[in-house]
Amino acid sequence: MSSAESFVPTPLMLSDSARTRIKALIAEESNPTLKLRVYVTGGGCSGFQYGFDFADNVAEDDTLIKFGEASLVVDPLSYQYLVGSTVDYEEGLAGARFRVQNPNATTTCGCGASFMV
């Protein structure tokens, strides 16, 4: 690697199960432009909480991260809290959900939906 090149880590990762679920939802909706929007809002029992939504538009200041056919979209405010995180999808007795494994979180609630940095 030359001195002009530098390694830039992927700001967020997407687990295989999350990638598979996103691709399935894209197929169900028959909309190949759908992307999973991941965001952080105030609230929750630990201070901040994660949110997920599907979007087919990307704002000019959003970060778009592509993983083959599956893509994540993150707004600039949420981005700072999510760098280094992995978005996962799990199914269990409590239901099915996307979740964030965030190494920046100093405290999380029992269900993992909210966190503190």
C-alpha atoms as an extended CHARMM CRD file, in Angstrom:
* protein
*
       117  EXT
         1         1  MET       CA              0.0000000000        0.0000000000        0.0000000000  PROA      1               0.0000000000
         2         2  SER       CA              1.4490000000        3.3610000000       -0.9690000000  PROA      2               0.0000000000
         3         3  SER       CA              1.5690000000        6.3150000000        1.4000000000  PROA      3               0.0000000000
         4         4  ALA       CA             -1.2210000000        7.9730000000       -0.6130000000  PROA      4               0.0000000000
         5         5  GLU       CA             -3.5290000000        5.0330000000        0.0980000000  PROA      5               0.0000000000
         6         6  SER       CA             -5.0770000000        4.4020000000        3.4550000000  PROA      6               0.0000000000
         7         7  PHE       CA             -7.3740000000        1.7550000000        4.8300000000  PROA      7               0.0000000000
         8         8  VAL       CA            -10.8330000000        3.0700000000        5.6670000000  PROA      8               0.0000000000
         9         9  PRO       CA            -12.8260000000        0.6020000000        7.7550000000  PROA      9               0.0000000000
        10        10  THR       CA            -16.4790000000        0.0100000000        6.9460000000  PROA      10              0.0000000000
        11        11  PRO       CA            -18.3880000000        2.3200000000        9.2980000000  PROA      11              0.0000000000
        12        12  LEU       CA            -21.0910000000       -0.2930000000        9.8860000000  PROA      12              0.0000000000
        13        13  MET       CA            -21.2810000000       -4.0020000000        9.2690000000  PROA      13              0.0000000000
        14        14  LEU       CA            -24.2670000000       -6.1190000000        8.2890000000  PROA      14              0.0000000000
        15        15  SER       CA            -24.5780000000       -9.7060000000        9.5190000000  PROA      15              0.0000000000
        16        16  ASP       CA            -25.4590000000      -12.5030000000        7.1180000000  PROA      16              0.0000000000
        17        17  SER       CA            -28.8700000000      -12.9520000000        8.7600000000  PROA      17              0.0000000000
        18        18  ALA       CA            -29.6490000000       -9.2190000000        8.4160000000  PROA      18              0.0000000000
        19        19  ARG       CA            -28.5120000000       -9.2430000000        4.8020000000  PROA      19              0.0000000000
        20        20  THR       CA            -30.7200000000      -12.2570000000        4.0600000000  PROA      20              0.0000000000
        21        21  ARG       CA            -33.7470000000      -10.6370000000        5.7400000000  PROA      21              0.0000000000
        22        22  ILE       CA            -33.2870000000       -7.3310000000        3.8870000000  PROA      22              0.0000000000
        23        23  LYS       CA            -33.0710000000       -9.1750000000        0.5720000000  PROA      23              0.0000000000
        24        24  ALA       CA            -36.2400000000      -11.1350000000        1.4510000000  PROA      24              0.0000000000
        25        25  LEU       CA            -38.1140000000       -7.9220000000        2.3100000000  PROA      25              0.0000000000
        26        26  ILE       CA            -36.9540000000       -6.3110000000       -0.9430000000  PROA      26              0.0000000000
        27        27  ALA       CA            -38.3100000000       -9.3340000000       -2.8350000000  PROA      27              0.0000000000
        28        28  GLU       CA            -41.6140000000       -9.2950000000       -0.8870000000  PROA      28              0.0000000000
        29        29  GLU       CA            -42.1200000000       -5.6140000000       -1.7090000000  PROA      29              0.0000000000
        30        30  SER       CA            -40.9240000000       -6.0520000000       -5.3170000000  PROA      30              0.0000000000
        31        31  ASN       CA            -38.8890000000       -2.8840000000       -4.8190000000  PROA      31              0.0000000000
        32        32  PRO       CA            -35.1360000000       -3.2660000000       -5.4800000000  PROA      32              0.0000000000
        33        33  THR       CA            -34.4920000000        0.3330000000       -4.3600000000  PROA      33              0.0000000000
        34        34  LEU       CA            -35.4270000000       -0.3680000000       -0.7000000000  PROA      34              0.0000000000
        35        35  LYS       CA            -32.6940000000        0.1850000000        1.8710000000  PROA      35              0.0000000000
        36        36  LEU       CA            -32.6790000000       -0.3750000000        5.6300000000  PROA      36              0.0000000000
        37        37  ARG       CA            -32.4890000000        2.9650000000        7.4340000000  PROA      37              0.0000000000
        38        38  VAL       CA            -30.8260000000        2.6920000000       10.8490000000  PROA      38              0.0000000000
        39        39  TYR       CA            -31.1270000000        5.6570000000       13.1960000000  PROA      39              0.0000000000
        40        40  VAL       CA            -30.6750000000        6.7560000000       16.7760000000  PROA      40              0.0000000000
        41        41  THR       CA            -33.2170000000        8.8270000000       18.7130000000  PROA      41              0.0000000000
        42        42  GLY       CA            -33.3520000000       10.1330000000       22.2340000000  PROA      42              0.0000000000
        43        43  GLY       CA            -35.3510000000        8.1010000000       24.7210000000  PROA      43              0.0000000000
        44        44  GLY       CA            -35.4600000000        4.5490000000       25.8670000000  PROA      44              0.0000000000
        45        45  CYS       CA            -34.4580000000        3.4120000000       29.3280000000  PROA      45              0.0000000000
        46        46  SER       CA            -30.7390000000        4.0030000000       28.6830000000  PROA      46              0.0000000000
        47        47  GLY       CA            -30.8020000000        7.4170000000       26.9900000000  PROA      47              0.0000000000
        48        48  PHE       CA            -30.8050000000        6.6300000000       23.2610000000  PROA      48              0.0000000000
        49        49  GLN       CA            -32.6980000000        4.0600000000       21.2650000000  PROA      49              0.0000000000
        50        50  TYR       CA            -32.2200000000        2.4220000000       17.8920000000  PROA      50              0.0000000000
        51        51  GLY       CA            -34.7670000000        2.6530000000       15.1270000000  PROA      51              0.0000000000
        52        52  PHE       CA            -35.1960000000        0.8830000000       11.8170000000  PROA      52              0.0000000000
        53        53  ASP       CA            -37.2360000000        1.7920000000        8.7820000000  PROA      53              0.0000000000
        54        54  PHE       CA            -37.2370000000        1.0050000000        5.0950000000  PROA      54              0.0000000000
        55        55  ALA       CA            -36.4970000000        3.8250000000        2.7020000000  PROA      55              0.0000000000
        56        56  ASP       CA            -36.1670000000        4.0550000000       -1.0350000000  PROA      56              0.0000000000
        57        57  ASN       CA            -34.7620000000        7.5730000000       -0.9760000000  PROA      57              0.0000000000
        58        58  VAL       CA            -31.3760000000        8.6960000000        0.3000000000  PROA      58              0.0000000000
        59        59  ALA       CA            -30.9320000000       12.2980000000        1.4170000000  PROA      59              0.0000000000
        60        60  GLU       CA            -27.8840000000       14.2390000000        0.2540000000  PROA      60              0.0000000000
        61        61  ASP       CA            -26.3000000000       14.1440000000        3.7250000000  PROA      61              0.0000000000
        62        62  ASP       CA            -27.1020000000       10.4570000000        4.4300000000  PROA      62              0.0000000000
        63        63  THR       CA            -24.4150000000        7.7940000000        4.3870000000  PROA      63              0.0000000000
        64        64  LEU       CA            -25.2150000000        4.8610000000        2.0920000000  PROA      64              0.0000000000
        65        65  ILE       CA            -23.3750000000        1.6040000000        2.7860000000  PROA      65              0.0000000000
        66        66  LYS       CA            -23.8660000000       -1.1860000000        0.2470000000  PROA      66              0.0000000000
        67        67  PHE       CA            -23.5370000000       -4.8960000000        0.9830000000  PROA      67              0.0000000000
        68        68  GLY       CA            -24.2950000000       -6.4280000000       -2.4070000000  PROA      68              0.0000000000
        69        69  GLU       CA            -28.0850000000       -6.3410000000       -2.8640000000  PROA      69              0.0000000000
        70        70  ALA       CA            -28.6630000000       -5.0680000000        0.7000000000  PROA      70              0.0000000000
        71        71  SER       CA            -27.9170000000       -1.4770000000        1.7280000000  PROA      71              0.0000000000
        72        72  LEU       CA            -27.9370000000        0.5350000000        4.9400000000  PROA      72              0.0000000000
        73        73  VAL       CA            -28.7430000000        4.2560000000        5.1370000000  PROA      73              0.0000000000
        74        74  VAL       CA            -27.6940000000        6.3540000000        8.1320000000  PROA      74              0.0000000000
        75        75  ASP       CA            -28.3760000000       10.0350000000        8.7770000000  PROA      75              0.0000000000
        76        76  PRO       CA            -25.4370000000       12.2450000000        9.8950000000  PROA      76              0.0000000000
        77        77  LEU       CA            -26.5800000000       12.5900000000       13.5120000000  PROA      77              0.0000000000
        78        78  SER       CA            -27.0170000000        8.8310000000       13.9980000000  PROA      78              0.0000000000
        79        79  TYR       CA            -23.8090000000        7.9960000000       12.1450000000  PROA      79              0.0000000000
        80        80  GLN       CA            -21.5560000000        9.2200000000       14.9720000000  PROA      80              0.0000000000
        81        81  TYR       CA            -23.2270000000        6.8160000000       17.4320000000  PROA      81              0.0000000000
        82        82  LEU       CA            -23.2090000000        3.8250000000       15.0750000000  PROA      82              0.0000000000
        83        83  VAL       CA            -19.6470000000        3.7810000000       13.6980000000  PROA      83              0.0000000000
        84        84  GLY       CA            -18.1550000000        0.3380000000       14.2630000000  PROA      84              0.0000000000
        85        85  SER       CA            -21.5250000000       -1.3050000000       14.9390000000  PROA      85              0.0000000000
        86        86  THR       CA            -23.0020000000       -4.4310000000       13.3670000000  PROA      86              0.0000000000
        87        87  VAL       CA            -26.6500000000       -4.5840000000       12.3370000000  PROA      87              0.0000000000
        88        88  ASP       CA            -28.0170000000       -8.0620000000       12.9800000000  PROA      88              0.0000000000
        89        89  TYR       CA            -31.3580000000       -9.8160000000       12.5580000000  PROA      89              0.0000000000
        90        90  GLU       CA            -32.6030000000      -12.4050000000       15.0080000000  PROA      90              0.0000000000
        91        91  GLU       CA            -35.6530000000      -14.5940000000       15.3490000000  PROA      91              0.0000000000
        92        92  GLY       CA            -36.6270000000      -16.1710000000       18.6520000000  PROA      92              0.0000000000
        93        93  LEU       CA            -39.4060000000      -16.7590000000       21.1430000000  PROA      93              0.0000000000
        94        94  ALA       CA            -39.7710000000      -13.0000000000       21.6920000000  PROA      94              0.0000000000
        95        95  GLY       CA            -40.2700000000      -12.4250000000       17.9550000000  PROA      95              0.0000000000
        96        96  ALA       CA            -38.0940000000      -11.2890000000       15.0790000000  PROA      96              0.0000000000
        97        97  ARG       CA            -36.1850000000       -8.0200000000       14.9650000000  PROA      97              0.0000000000
        98        98  PHE       CA            -33.2230000000       -6.1210000000       13.6620000000  PROA      98              0.0000000000
        99        99  ARG       CA            -30.7730000000       -5.1500000000       16.3940000000  PROA      99              0.0000000000
       100       100  VAL       CA            -27.5050000000       -3.2460000000       16.7040000000  PROA      100             0.0000000000
       101       101  GLN       CA            -24.3590000000       -4.6290000000       18.2960000000  PROA      101             0.0000000000
       102       102  ASN       CA            -22.6660000000       -1.3670000000       19.2370000000  PROA      102             0.0000000000
       103       103  PRO       CA            -19.1220000000       -1.3900000000       20.6950000000  PROA      103             0.0000000000
       104       104  ASN       CA            -19.5170000000        2.3340000000       21.5500000000  PROA      104             0.0000000000
       105       105  ALA       CA            -22.3820000000        1.7150000000       23.9870000000  PROA      105             0.0000000000
       106       106  THR       CA            -21.2860000000        1.8850000000       27.6180000000  PROA      106             0.0000000000
       107       107  THR       CA            -24.6770000000        0.7400000000       28.9310000000  PROA      107             0.0000000000
       108       108  THR       CA            -27.5610000000       -1.0610000000       27.2550000000  PROA      108             0.0000000000
       109       109  CYS       CA            -31.0010000000       -1.9720000000       28.4680000000  PROA      109             0.0000000000
       110       110  GLY       CA            -32.1080000000       -5.5630000000       28.9620000000  PROA      110             0.0000000000
       111       111  CYS       CA            -33.7830000000       -5.8290000000       25.5710000000  PROA      111             0.0000000000
       112       112  GLY       CA            -30.8920000000       -4.1610000000       23.7040000000  PROA      112             0.0000000000
       113       113  ALA       CA            -33.1230000000       -1.5360000000       22.0900000000  PROA      113             0.0000000000
       114       114  SER       CA            -31.6250000000        1.4080000000       23.9620000000  PROA      114             0.0000000000
       115       115  PHE       CA            -28.1150000000        2.4170000000       24.9900000000  PROA      115             0.0000000000
       116       116  MET       CA            -25.8790000000        5.0650000000       26.5120000000  PROA      116             0.0000000000
       117       117  VAL       CA            -22.4760000000        6.2570000000       25.2560000000  PROA      117             0.0000000000
